[in-house]
Every structure is written in structure tokens, then in C-alpha cells.
PDB file of C-alpha atoms in Angstrom:
ATOM      1  CA  ARG D   1       0.000   0.000   0.000  1.00  0.00           C
ATOM      2  CA  ALA D   2       2.868   2.360   0.785  1.00  0.00           C
ATOM      3  CA  ALA D   3       4.207   1.835  -2.735  1.00  0.00           C
ATOM      4  CA  GLY D   4       0.800   2.584  -4.262  1.00  0.00           C
ATOM      5  CA  ILE D   5       0.433  -0.891  -5.762  1.00  0.00           C
ATOM      6  CA  PRO D   6      -3.283  -1.754  -6.147  1.00  0.00           C
ATOM      7  CA  LEU D   7      -4.321  -5.069  -4.641  1.00  0.00           C
ATOM      8  CA  LEU D   8      -6.325  -5.945  -7.729  1.00  0.00           C
ATOM      9  CA  ALA D   9      -3.639  -5.269 -10.320  1.00  0.00           C
ATOM     10  CA  GLY D  10      -3.915  -8.111 -12.821  1.00  0.00           C
ATOM     11  CA  ALA D  11      -7.013  -9.658 -11.193  1.00  0.00           C
ATOM     12  CA  LEU D  12     -10.438  -9.753 -12.831  1.00  0.00           C
ATOM     13  CA  ALA D  13     -12.405 -10.783  -9.738  1.00  0.00           C
ATOM     14  CA  HIS D  14     -12.348 -10.030  -6.043  1.00  0.00           C
ATOM     15  CA  THR D  15     -11.600 -12.679  -3.456  1.00  0.00           C
ATOM     16  CA  CYS D  16     -13.175 -12.595  -0.012  1.00  0.00           C
ATOM     17  CA  SER D  17      -9.959 -11.073   1.342  1.00  0.00           C
ATOM     18  CA  THR D  18      -9.704  -8.258  -1.206  1.00  0.00           C
ATOM     19  CA  TRP D  19     -13.438  -7.535  -0.990  1.00  0.00           C
ATOM     20  CA  THR D  20     -13.108  -6.742   2.706  1.00  0.00           C
ATOM     21  CA  GLN D  21     -10.143  -4.436   1.943  1.00  0.00           C
ATOM     22  CA  ARG D  22     -11.477  -2.754  -1.200  1.00  0.00           C
ATOM     23  CA  GLN D  23     -12.261   0.611   0.459  1.00  0.00           C
ATOM     24  CA  GLN D  24      -8.975   1.010   2.278  1.00  0.00           C
ATOM     25  CA  PRO D  25      -6.666   3.897   1.249  1.00  0.00           C
ATOM     26  CA  GLY D  26      -4.379   3.101  -1.654  1.00  0.00           C
ATOM     27  CA  VAL D  27      -6.607   0.405  -3.148  1.00  0.00           C
ATOM     28  CA  GLU D  28      -7.582   1.038  -6.761  1.00  0.00           C
ATOM     29  CA  ASP D  29      -9.863  -1.115  -8.875  1.00  0.00           C
ATOM     30  CA  ARG D  30      -8.464  -1.164 -12.426  1.00  0.00           C
ATOM     31  CA  ARG D  31     -10.634  -3.936 -13.802  1.00  0.00           C
ATOM     32  CA  PRO D  32     -12.531  -3.455 -17.071  1.00  0.00           C
ATOM     33  CA  ALA D  33     -16.255  -2.701 -16.991  1.00  0.00           C
ATOM     34  CA  ARG D  34     -18.495  -5.654 -16.213  1.00  0.00           C
ATOM     35  CA  ALA D  35     -20.373  -7.510 -18.933  1.00  0.00           C
ATOM     36  CA  SER D  36     -24.142  -7.538 -18.950  1.00  0.00           C
ATOM     37  CA  ALA D  37     -25.941  -9.841 -16.514  1.00  0.00           C
ATOM     38  CA  PRO D  38     -25.391 -13.498 -17.404  1.00  0.00           C
ATOM     39  CA  GLN D  39     -28.229 -15.805 -18.426  1.00  0.00           C
ATOM     40  CA  VAL D  40     -28.356 -19.028 -16.403  1.00  0.00           C
ATOM     41  CA  HIS D  41     -30.040 -22.000 -18.077  1.00  0.00           C
ATOM     42  CA  PRO D  42     -31.208 -24.804 -15.731  1.00  0.00           C
ATOM     43  CA  LEU D  43     -30.253 -28.394 -16.522  1.00  0.00           C
ATOM     44  CA  LYS D  44     -31.833 -31.528 -15.040  1.00  0.00           C
ATOM     45  CA  GLY D  45     -29.489 -33.556 -12.866  1.00  0.00           C
ATOM     46  CA  ARG D  46     -30.452 -36.942 -14.334  1.00  0.00           C
ATOM     47  CA  GLU D  47     -30.020 -35.866 -17.943  1.00  0.00           C
ATOM     48  CA  ARG D  48     -26.789 -36.355 -19.833  1.00  0.00           C
ATOM     49  CA  GLY D  49     -25.711 -35.460 -23.339  1.00  0.00           C
ATOM     50  CA  ILE D  50     -25.585 -32.054 -24.993  1.00  0.00           C
ATOM     51  CA  PRO D  51     -28.270 -29.579 -23.839  1.00  0.00           C
ATOM     52  CA  PRO D  52     -30.514 -28.676 -26.799  1.00  0.00           C
ATOM     53  CA  ALA D  53     -30.507 -25.020 -25.650  1.00  0.00           C
ATOM     54  CA  LEU D  54     -26.712 -24.962 -26.061  1.00  0.00           C
ATOM     55  CA  LEU D  55     -26.966 -26.192 -29.660  1.00  0.00           C
ATOM     56  CA  GLU D  56     -29.633 -23.569 -30.377  1.00  0.00           C
ATOM     57  CA  LEU D  57     -27.413 -20.851 -28.895  1.00  0.00           C
ATOM     58  CA  ALA D  58     -24.524 -21.875 -31.146  1.00  0.00           C
ATOM     59  CA  ALA D  59     -26.816 -22.084 -34.190  1.00  0.00           C
ATOM     60  CA  ARG D  60     -28.186 -18.605 -33.457  1.00  0.00           C
ATOM     61  CA  GLY D  61     -24.628 -17.255 -33.280  1.00  0.00           C
ATOM     62  CA  LEU D  62     -23.898 -18.766 -36.689  1.00  0.00           C
ATOM     63  CA  ARG D  63     -27.042 -17.277 -38.214  1.00  0.00           C
ATOM     64  CA  GLU D  64     -26.300 -13.829 -36.803  1.00  0.00           C
ATOM     65  CA  GLY D  65     -22.593 -13.923 -37.630  1.00  0.00           C
ATOM     66  CA  ARG D  66     -21.506 -13.656 -33.986  1.00  0.00           C
ATOM     67  CA  ARG D  67     -18.391 -15.482 -32.782  1.00  0.00           C
ATOM     68  CA  THR D  68     -19.182 -17.930 -29.947  1.00  0.00           C
ATOM     69  CA  LEU D  69     -16.970 -19.422 -27.227  1.00  0.00           C
ATOM     70  CA  VAL D  70     -18.093 -22.632 -25.487  1.00  0.00           C
ATOM     71  CA  LEU D  71     -16.260 -23.795 -22.347  1.00  0.00           C
ATOM     72  CA  VAL D  72     -16.489 -27.431 -21.263  1.00  0.00           C
ATOM     73  CA  ASN D  73     -14.488 -29.188 -18.551  1.00  0.00           C
ATOM     74  CA  ARG D  74     -14.206 -32.624 -20.153  1.00  0.00           C
ATOM     75  CA  ILE D  75     -12.151 -33.168 -23.326  1.00  0.00           C
ATOM     76  CA  ALA D  76     -13.146 -36.797 -24.049  1.00  0.00           C
ATOM     77  CA  PRO D  77     -16.722 -37.960 -23.469  1.00  0.00           C
ATOM     78  CA  ALA D  78     -17.714 -40.174 -20.556  1.00  0.00           C
ATOM     79  CA  GLN D  79     -20.009 -43.081 -21.402  1.00  0.00           C
ATOM     80  CA  HIS D  80     -23.010 -43.870 -19.218  1.00  0.00           C
ATOM     81  CA  LEU D  81     -25.760 -46.497 -19.520  1.00  0.00           C
ATOM     82  CA  PHE D  82     -29.245 -45.109 -20.090  1.00  0.00           C
ATOM     83  CA  CYS D  83     -32.725 -46.626 -19.840  1.00  0.00           C
ATOM     84  CA  GLU D  84     -35.038 -45.124 -22.441  1.00  0.00           C
ATOM     85  CA  THR D  85     -38.160 -46.439 -20.682  1.00  0.00           C
ATOM     86  CA  CYS D  86     -37.318 -44.971 -17.261  1.00  0.00           C
ATOM     87  CA  SER D  87     -35.474 -41.928 -18.710  1.00  0.00           C
ATOM     88  CA  ARG D  88     -32.728 -42.511 -16.132  1.00  0.00           C
ATOM     89  CA  LEU D  89     -29.085 -43.494 -15.992  1.00  0.00           C
ATOM     90  CA  ALA D  90     -27.950 -46.790 -14.533  1.00  0.00           C
ATOM     91  CA  THR D  91     -26.956 -46.141 -10.930  1.00  0.00           C
ATOM     92  CA  CYS D  92     -24.537 -47.700  -8.478  1.00  0.00           C
ATOM     93  CA  PRO D  93     -26.186 -50.406  -6.311  1.00  0.00           C
ATOM     94  CA  ARG D  94     -24.051 -49.294  -3.372  1.00  0.00           C
ATOM     95  CA  CYS D  95     -24.497 -45.488  -3.219  1.00  0.00           C
ATOM     96  CA  GLY D  96     -26.864 -44.531  -6.062  1.00  0.00           C
ATOM     97  CA  GLY D  97     -24.246 -42.565  -8.023  1.00  0.00           C
ATOM     98  CA  ALA D  98     -24.093 -42.611 -11.820  1.00  0.00           C
ATOM     99  CA  LEU D  99     -22.181 -45.555 -13.308  1.00  0.00           C
ATOM    100  CA  GLN D 100     -19.557 -44.844 -15.954  1.00  0.00           C
ATOM    101  CA  ALA D 101     -18.733 -47.512 -18.572  1.00  0.00           C
ATOM    102  CA  ASP D 102     -15.165 -48.105 -19.760  1.00  0.00           C
ATOM    103  CA  GLY D 103     -16.110 -49.724 -23.082  1.00  0.00           C
ATOM    104  CA  ALA D 104     -14.639 -53.092 -22.023  1.00  0.00           C
ATOM    105  CA  GLY D 105     -17.679 -54.496 -20.262  1.00  0.00           C
ATOM    106  CA  ARG D 106     -17.001 -52.905 -16.874  1.00  0.00           C
ATOM    107  CA  VAL D 107     -18.592 -49.981 -15.034  1.00  0.00           C
ATOM    108  CA  SER D 108     -17.348 -47.861 -12.141  1.00  0.00           C
ATOM    109  CA  CYS D 109     -19.016 -45.382  -9.805  1.00  0.00           C
ATOM    110  CA  ARG D 110     -17.439 -41.932  -9.656  1.00  0.00           C
ATOM    111  CA  ARG D 111     -18.886 -41.333  -6.182  1.00  0.00           C
ATOM    112  CA  CYS D 112     -17.809 -44.429  -4.201  1.00  0.00           C
ATOM    113  CA  SER D 113     -15.358 -46.144  -6.653  1.00  0.00           C
ATOM    114  CA  HIS D 114     -17.507 -49.293  -6.854  1.00  0.00           C
ATOM    115  CA  VAL D 115     -16.435 -51.465  -9.852  1.00  0.00           C
ATOM    116  CA  ASP D 116     -18.560 -54.193 -11.399  1.00  0.00           C
ATOM    117  CA  ASP D 117     -19.509 -55.855 -14.660  1.00  0.00           C
ATOM    118  CA  ALA D 118     -21.680 -53.677 -16.861  1.00  0.00           C
ATOM    119  CA  PRO D 119     -25.379 -54.437 -16.302  1.00  0.00           C
ATOM    120  CA  GLY D 120     -27.180 -55.527 -19.437  1.00  0.00           C
ATOM    121  CA  SER D 121     -30.621 -54.412 -18.335  1.00  0.00           C
ATOM    122  CA  CYS D 122     -32.235 -51.767 -16.169  1.00  0.00           C
ATOM    123  CA  ARG D 123     -32.629 -52.720 -12.488  1.00  0.00           C
ATOM    124  CA  ARG D 124     -35.968 -50.878 -12.359  1.00  0.00           C
ATOM    125  CA  CYS D 125     -37.852 -52.157 -15.410  1.00  0.00           C
ATOM    126  CA  GLY D 126     -35.628 -54.877 -16.897  1.00  0.00           C
ATOM    127  CA  ARG D 127     -35.390 -53.232 -20.345  1.00  0.00           C
ATOM    128  CA  PRO D 128     -32.028 -53.125 -22.196  1.00  0.00           C
ATOM    129  CA  LEU D 129     -29.672 -50.226 -21.428  1.00  0.00           C
ATOM    130  CA  GLU D 130     -28.269 -47.981 -24.157  1.00  0.00           C
ATOM    131  CA  PRO D 131     -24.881 -46.186 -24.146  1.00  0.00           C
ATOM    132  CA  LEU D 132     -25.094 -42.416 -23.606  1.00  0.00           C
ATOM    133  CA  HIS D 133     -22.160 -40.017 -23.856  1.00  0.00           C
ATOM    134  CA  ASP D 134     -21.822 -37.037 -21.531  1.00  0.00           C
ATOM    135  CA  VAL D 135     -21.132 -33.589 -22.955  1.00  0.00           C
ATOM    136  CA  SER D 136     -17.453 -33.052 -23.785  1.00  0.00           C
ATOM    137  CA  ILE D 137     -15.338 -31.039 -26.178  1.00  0.00           C
ATOM    138  CA  GLU D 138     -15.116 -33.999 -28.572  1.00  0.00           C
ATOM    139  CA  SER D 139     -18.841 -34.805 -28.589  1.00  0.00           C
ATOM    140  CA  LEU D 140     -19.776 -31.131 -28.747  1.00  0.00           C
ATOM    141  CA  ALA D 141     -17.405 -30.566 -31.689  1.00  0.00           C
ATOM    142  CA  ARG D 142     -19.108 -33.350 -33.652  1.00  0.00           C
ATOM    143  CA  ALA D 143     -22.567 -31.948 -32.907  1.00  0.00           C
ATOM    144  CA  LEU D 144     -21.611 -28.374 -33.839  1.00  0.00           C
ATOM    145  CA  GLU D 145     -19.905 -29.509 -37.046  1.00  0.00           C
ATOM    146  CA  ARG D 146     -23.239 -30.981 -38.128  1.00  0.00           C
ATOM    147  CA  ILE D 147     -24.762 -27.519 -37.632  1.00  0.00           C
ATOM    148  CA  GLY D 148     -22.067 -25.266 -39.098  1.00  0.00           C
ATOM    149  CA  GLY D 149     -19.836 -27.574 -41.146  1.00  0.00           C
ATOM    150  CA  GLU D 150     -16.373 -28.984 -40.446  1.00  0.00           C
ATOM    151  CA  GLY D 151     -14.598 -25.661 -40.918  1.00  0.00           C
ATOM    152  CA  ALA D 152     -16.775 -23.802 -38.413  1.00  0.00           C
ATOM    153  CA  VAL D 153     -15.445 -25.297 -35.179  1.00  0.00           C
ATOM    154  CA  LEU D 154     -12.067 -24.709 -33.546  1.00  0.00           C
ATOM    155  CA  THR D 155     -10.918 -26.817 -30.590  1.00  0.00           C
ATOM    156  CA  LEU D 156      -8.454 -24.709 -28.607  1.00  0.00           C
ATOM    157  CA  THR D 157      -6.014 -26.223 -26.091  1.00  0.00           C
ATOM    158  CA  ALA D 158      -3.847 -24.620 -23.429  1.00  0.00           C
ATOM    159  CA  ALA D 159      -0.723 -25.733 -25.315  1.00  0.00           C
ATOM    160  CA  GLU D 160      -1.823 -23.786 -28.400  1.00  0.00           C
ATOM    161  CA  MET D 161      -2.117 -20.624 -26.279  1.00  0.00           C
ATOM    162  CA  ARG D 162       1.669 -20.500 -25.853  1.00  0.00           C
ATOM    163  CA  ASP D 163       1.761 -18.625 -29.151  1.00  0.00           C
ATOM    164  CA  GLY D 164      -0.921 -16.081 -28.310  1.00  0.00           C
ATOM    165  CA  GLN D 165      -0.844 -14.235 -31.632  1.00  0.00           C
ATOM    166  CA  ALA D 166      -1.251 -17.422 -33.667  1.00  0.00           C
ATOM    167  CA  ALA D 167      -4.079 -18.559 -31.377  1.00  0.00           C
ATOM    168  CA  ARG D 168      -5.863 -15.232 -31.806  1.00  0.00           C
ATOM    169  CA  SER D 169      -5.622 -15.528 -35.589  1.00  0.00           C
ATOM    170  CA  ARG D 170      -7.048 -19.052 -35.513  1.00  0.00           C
ATOM    171  CA  VAL D 171      -9.938 -18.006 -33.265  1.00  0.00           C
ATOM    172  CA  ALA D 172     -10.725 -14.995 -35.451  1.00  0.00           C
ATOM    173  CA  ALA D 173     -11.043 -17.292 -38.481  1.00  0.00           C
ATOM    174  CA  ARG D 174     -13.719 -19.569 -36.953  1.00  0.00           C
ATOM    175  CA  PRO D 175     -17.246 -18.743 -35.745  1.00  0.00           C
ATOM    176  CA  LEU D 176     -17.208 -21.395 -32.975  1.00  0.00           C
ATOM    177  CA  THR D 177     -14.433 -22.077 -30.456  1.00  0.00           C
ATOM    178  CA  LEU D 178     -14.431 -24.916 -27.909  1.00  0.00           C
ATOM    179  CA  ALA D 179     -12.020 -24.833 -24.967  1.00  0.00           C
ATOM    180  CA  THR D 180     -11.490 -25.339 -21.254  1.00  0.00           C
ATOM    181  CA  LEU D 181     -10.767 -22.522 -18.808  1.00  0.00           C
ATOM    182  CA  ALA D 182      -7.048 -23.246 -19.243  1.00  0.00           C
ATOM    183  CA  ALA D 183      -7.226 -21.774 -22.758  1.00  0.00           C
ATOM    184  CA  LEU D 184      -8.458 -18.342 -21.635  1.00  0.00           C
ATOM    185  CA  SER D 185      -5.956 -15.587 -22.263  1.00  0.00           C
ATOM    186  CA  PRO D 186      -5.750 -11.777 -22.457  1.00  0.00           C
ATOM    187  CA  ARG D 187      -4.827 -12.327 -26.124  1.00  0.00           C
ATOM    188  CA  LEU D 188      -8.420 -13.404 -26.825  1.00  0.00           C
ATOM    189  CA  ARG D 189     -10.166 -10.482 -25.158  1.00  0.00           C
ATOM    190  CA  GLY D 190     -12.835  -8.802 -27.223  1.00  0.00           C
ATOM    191  CA  LEU D 191     -13.069 -11.571 -29.847  1.00  0.00           C
ATOM    192  CA  PHE D 192     -16.324 -13.191 -28.758  1.00  0.00           C
ATOM    193  CA  ALA D 193     -19.877 -11.904 -28.874  1.00  0.00           C
ATOM    194  CA  VAL D 194     -21.264 -14.917 -26.994  1.00  0.00           C
ATOM    195  CA  ALA D 195     -19.720 -17.195 -24.341  1.00  0.00           C
ATOM    196  CA  ALA D 196     -21.346 -20.364 -22.990  1.00  0.00           C
ATOM    197  CA  TRP D 197     -20.060 -21.982 -19.794  1.00  0.00           C
ATOM    198  CA  VAL D 198     -21.270 -25.576 -19.456  1.00  0.00           C
ATOM    199  CA  LYS D 199     -21.625 -26.949 -15.902  1.00  0.00           C
ATOM    200  CA  PRO D 200     -19.387 -24.707 -13.754  1.00  0.00           C
ATOM    201  CA  GLU D 201     -19.901 -27.230 -10.947  1.00  0.00           C
ATOM    202  CA  SER D 202     -17.739 -29.687 -12.923  1.00  0.00           C
ATOM    203  CA  PHE D 203     -14.862 -27.163 -12.942  1.00  0.00           C
ATOM    204  CA  PHE D 204     -15.100 -26.270  -9.238  1.00  0.00           C
ATOM    205  CA  PRO D 205     -16.803 -28.990  -7.131  1.00  0.00           C
ATOM    206  CA  LEU D 206     -19.351 -27.392  -4.824  1.00  0.00           C
ATOM    207  CA  ASP D 207     -18.274 -29.484  -1.821  1.00  0.00           C
ATOM    208  CA  GLU D 208     -15.097 -27.361  -1.541  1.00  0.00           C
ATOM    209  CA  PHE D 209     -15.429 -24.362   0.775  1.00  0.00           C
ATOM    210  CA  ASP D 210     -14.172 -21.804  -1.774  1.00  0.00           C
ATOM    211  CA  ALA D 211     -16.023 -23.203  -4.811  1.00  0.00           C
ATOM    212  CA  ALA D 212     -18.453 -20.267  -5.006  1.00  0.00           C
ATOM    213  CA  GLU D 213     -15.595 -17.761  -4.930  1.00  0.00           C
ATOM    214  CA  ARG D 214     -13.784 -19.655  -7.690  1.00  0.00           C
ATOM    215  CA  ILE D 215     -16.948 -19.772  -9.825  1.00  0.00           C
ATOM    216  CA  GLN D 216     -17.163 -15.982  -9.504  1.00  0.00           C
ATOM    217  CA  GLY D 217     -13.538 -15.673 -10.589  1.00  0.00           C
ATOM    218  CA  GLY D 218     -14.043 -18.040 -13.516  1.00  0.00           C
ATOM    219  CA  ALA D 219     -17.061 -16.072 -14.725  1.00  0.00           C
ATOM    220  CA  ALA D 220     -15.046 -12.846 -14.584  1.00  0.00           C
ATOM    221  CA  GLU D 221     -12.303 -14.439 -16.692  1.00  0.00           C
ATOM    222  CA  ILE D 222     -14.864 -15.584 -19.266  1.00  0.00           C
ATOM    223  CA  ALA D 223     -16.683 -12.244 -19.350  1.00  0.00           C
ATOM    224  CA  ALA D 224     -13.367 -10.517 -20.051  1.00  0.00           C
ATOM    225  CA  GLN D 225     -13.137 -12.385 -23.363  1.00  0.00           C
ATOM    226  CA  LEU D 226     -16.375 -10.784 -24.581  1.00  0.00           C
ATOM    227  CA  ALA D 227     -16.689  -7.781 -26.829  1.00  0.00           C
ATOM    228  CA  PRO D 228     -18.731  -4.817 -25.489  1.00  0.00           C
ATOM    229  CA  GLY D 229     -22.362  -5.879 -25.245  1.00  0.00           C
ATOM    230  CA  GLY D 230     -21.433  -9.565 -25.320  1.00  0.00           C
ATOM    231  CA  GLU D 231     -23.592 -12.283 -23.748  1.00  0.00           C
ATOM    232  CA  LEU D 232     -22.550 -14.792 -21.077  1.00  0.00           C
ATOM    233  CA  HIS D 233     -24.703 -17.944 -20.854  1.00  0.00           C
ATOM    234  CA  VAL D 234     -24.305 -20.536 -18.091  1.00  0.00           C
ATOM    235  CA  PHE D 235     -25.754 -24.055 -18.246  1.00  0.00           C
ATOM    236  CA  SER D 236     -25.885 -25.664 -14.817  1.00  0.00           C
ATOM    237  CA  VAL D 237     -27.638 -28.310 -12.761  1.00  0.00           C
ATOM    238  CA  PHE D 238     -27.054 -26.048  -9.716  1.00  0.00           C
ATOM    239  CA  HIS D 239     -28.759 -23.007 -11.259  1.00  0.00           C
ATOM    240  CA  PHE D 240     -30.388 -22.276  -7.872  1.00  0.00           C
ATOM    241  CA  HIS D 241     -27.014 -21.907  -6.085  1.00  0.00           C
ATOM    242  CA  TYR D 242     -26.242 -18.380  -4.855  1.00  0.00           C
ATOM    243  CA  ALA D 243     -22.912 -18.406  -6.732  1.00  0.00           C
ATOM    244  CA  LEU D 244     -24.907 -18.614  -9.988  1.00  0.00           C
ATOM    245  CA  ARG D 245     -27.920 -16.536  -8.951  1.00  0.00           C
ATOM    246  CA  HIS D 246     -25.536 -13.661  -8.135  1.00  0.00           C
ATOM    247  CA  LEU D 247     -22.970 -14.394 -10.829  1.00  0.00           C
ATOM    248  CA  LEU D 248     -20.929 -11.219 -11.519  1.00  0.00           C
ATOM    249  CA  ASP D 249     -23.079  -9.330  -8.985  1.00  0.00           C
ATOM    250  CA  GLU D 250     -20.337  -8.785  -6.427  1.00  0.00           C
ATOM    251  CA  GLU D 251     -22.371  -6.801  -3.917  1.00  0.00           C
ATOM    252  CA  ARG D 252     -24.980  -9.525  -3.444  1.00  0.00           C
ATOM    253  CA  PHE D 253     -22.580 -12.419  -3.815  1.00  0.00           C
ATOM    254  CA  PHE D 254     -20.064 -11.279  -1.209  1.00  0.00           C
ATOM    255  CA  ALA D 255     -22.824 -10.304   1.225  1.00  0.00           C
ATOM    256  CA  ARG D 256     -23.957 -13.945   1.074  1.00  0.00           C
ATOM    257  CA  GLU D 257     -20.496 -15.504   0.876  1.00  0.00           C
ATOM    258  CA  LEU D 258     -18.992 -13.587   3.789  1.00  0.00           C
ATOM    259  CA  LYS D 259     -22.027 -14.384   5.936  1.00  0.00           C
ATOM    260  CA  TYR D 260     -21.476 -18.053   5.080  1.00  0.00           C
ATOM    261  CA  ARG D 261     -17.741 -17.843   5.824  1.00  0.00           C
ATOM    262  CA  SER D 262     -18.333 -16.138   9.154  1.00  0.00           C
ATOM    263  CA  TRP D 263     -21.074 -18.585  10.119  1.00  0.00           C
ATOM    264  CA  PHE D 264     -18.900 -21.663   9.528  1.00  0.00           C
ATOM    265  CA  GLN D 265     -15.654 -19.938  10.621  1.00  0.00           C
ATOM    266  CA  LEU D 266     -13.925 -20.232   7.246  1.00  0.00           C
ATOM    267  CA  PRO D 267     -11.265 -17.989   5.631  1.00  0.00           C
ATOM    268  CA  PRO D 268     -10.713 -15.061   5.767  1.00  0.00           C
ATOM    269  CA  PHE D 269     -12.106 -15.232   9.325  1.00  0.00           C
ATOM    270  CA  ARG D 270     -10.434 -18.515  10.321  1.00  0.00           C
ATOM    271  CA  GLU D 271      -7.920 -20.969   8.963  1.00  0.00           C
ATOM    272  CA  VAL D 272      -9.045 -24.345   7.660  1.00  0.00           C
ATOM    273  CA  TYR D 273      -7.725 -27.589   9.081  1.00  0.00           C
ATOM    274  CA  GLU D 274      -8.441 -31.113   7.983  1.00  0.00           C
ATOM    275  CA  ARG D 275      -9.011 -33.549  10.860  1.00  0.00           C
ATOM    276  CA  GLU D 276      -9.858 -37.237  10.801  1.00  0.00           C
ATOM    277  CA  LEU D 277     -11.578 -38.802  13.829  1.00  0.00           C
ATOM    278  CA  ARG D 278     -11.846 -42.569  14.264  1.00  0.00           C
ATOM    279  CA  ARG D 279     -13.522 -44.295  17.194  1.00  0.00           C
ATOM    280  CA  PRO D 280     -15.015 -47.787  17.619  1.00  0.00           C
ATOM    281  CA  GLY D 281     -18.330 -46.476  18.937  1.00  0.00           C
ATOM    282  CA  LEU D 282     -20.673 -43.545  18.392  1.00  0.00           C
ATOM    283  CA  ARG D 283     -20.439 -42.353  22.004  1.00  0.00           C
ATOM    284  CA  GLU D 284     -16.653 -42.064  21.811  1.00  0.00           C
ATOM    285  CA  LEU D 285     -16.879 -40.362  18.429  1.00  0.00           C
ATOM    286  CA  ALA D 286     -19.491 -37.919  19.748  1.00  0.00           C
ATOM    287  CA  ALA D 287     -17.220 -37.018  22.642  1.00  0.00           C
ATOM    288  CA  ASP D 288     -14.385 -36.261  20.229  1.00  0.00           C
ATOM    289  CA  LEU D 289     -16.691 -34.136  18.089  1.00  0.00           C
ATOM    290  CA  ARG D 290     -17.795 -32.123  21.102  1.00  0.00           C
ATOM    291  CA  GLY D 291     -14.170 -31.554  21.991  1.00  0.00           C
ATOM    292  CA  LEU D 292     -13.383 -30.469  18.434  1.00  0.00           C
ATOM    293  CA  TYR D 293     -16.335 -28.054  18.471  1.00  0.00           C
ATOM    294  CA  GLY D 294     -15.008 -26.565  21.687  1.00  0.00           C
ATOM    295  CA  GLN D 295     -11.620 -26.015  20.111  1.00  0.00           C
TER     296      GLN D 295
END
């Protein structure tokens, strides 16, 4: 502060720590103006595959001649088993999580790591199961090529961003760009009229204490790639979460987030420690938990 260096130099989003210090002397906010309010599209938790609204958004961008950026966390598609009659995925018999097939006759649960032979029929109705691919850069590229042609889609990797000027030229030559957050760069700012962020909860798992803060930061990075008047669209199963309801609305978001942090004694109010308690009985475990609460 004595040297006049702004805390937010180089940052596009506040953290909880800088938000609490933003009005102190010597702090200057040099970030670009915010994009317009994002549009959050709800997804159903049991559905997999490419959201039809995402394909329509990309098709509309092609018709209107607007360059579109689509951000997806998964490069290769994950294969699930789907029952057409029940309209549900095959689930783990142990914990109820979605089973993922490996293509070699085996399935595994991403929630509890249960591994078993792939079921041939639905446990609910007994009808045959069909393979269903989750949304990924590869599957999305194939779907968008059917809409705009093979030359319309660019798949951008973080490695290609090492030569920023060449990457910018490639992006400028295609109407549709698919990437992960790792491919975002200041070299691409102002190139896109539309950005679509698919399932932010897959980038930052919501069971981590700072996931909401990181979603805010990710949205700010994406919005910075947009030209003036650009649109940010978010497709999420957790559309009701406050991190998405107040996306890019820092006043409301940090009012909620700091209340949450203070309530559960999380940073910046307290440090976070990871403790593991093991006891043979519930009474002994409860006594340890009471002691931990007292600490």
C-alpha cells in the first residue's frame, strides 16, 4: 500500500480477502467494466448429453454472424448407460451414483469407486440399457460440425495458447471455439460476442469451501473475453445456487459468501484444518466431536 500498488492489479475478480479491503486507502480497482448480466439455463441432474438449448445458442450465433466461445471441462466424453423407458441413468447399487462404462464391459461409480460388470438391463424395469455419452469437447465438436460444417469449429487447447498471436488468428477465423478454462488468455479479449459456460460445478466442485468464490472468478475471466455488449450464458444443474444466482453481482454475492464464511468460521475469518476422527463407537466419536467443536 505504501508503494501505491493496487491489490487488484492483474485480477479480474475479487476474493473474499480483497473484498473486505477494497475501500482502504491506496486500493484502486483497475478492472474493465463488467459484462451484462449473465443468463443461467437450468439443466436436469439426471439428464446427460448435450443440452438442446446450447446447440440452439450456437446455431443462433452462426445465423447472426456472432463469434461464440463454449467452455467445457471434459475433453473426451464419458459413457453412461441409459434406460429409455425410465429416462434414467444406470446407478450404483451401493451409493446410487451414476455408473460410468469403460467400453470393455465394466462400469465404475465416480462417487464411491464401486467397480462391477456392466449391467445388461435396467434394475428398475428390466429393459435393455443404451450407451449415452456425456457432454465433452469432442462430442460437442461433432454436434456443432453438423450444424455449421467442419470448418466452423475450432478446438483450442492450453498448449496452443503458448503462441498467443497465432491462437488469436485461428480463433478470429472460426465462428465457434471450444475450450477449457485453461485456454483463456488476455490475447483473446474482445473476440467473442457470446460465451457459454457448461456446468461450472464440474470445474469447481461445490463441496469445496471456496467453490463459489472460484466460480465468480471463472465467470469474470470468461466475461473478459467478450466484446462490449457480449452475452454470457451458463448451463448448470445447480442453477439455484447463490454463486450462480448472483454471478458477476459482487455486492450480493459477497454479502452472502462472507455471511457463510463467518457462520462456519472459514477464511478469511479462520484458517481451515483437515481432521480425521476414528472411534469404535458412536459415544466415543461424539465425545471427540464435542471436543473439536469446543476447540
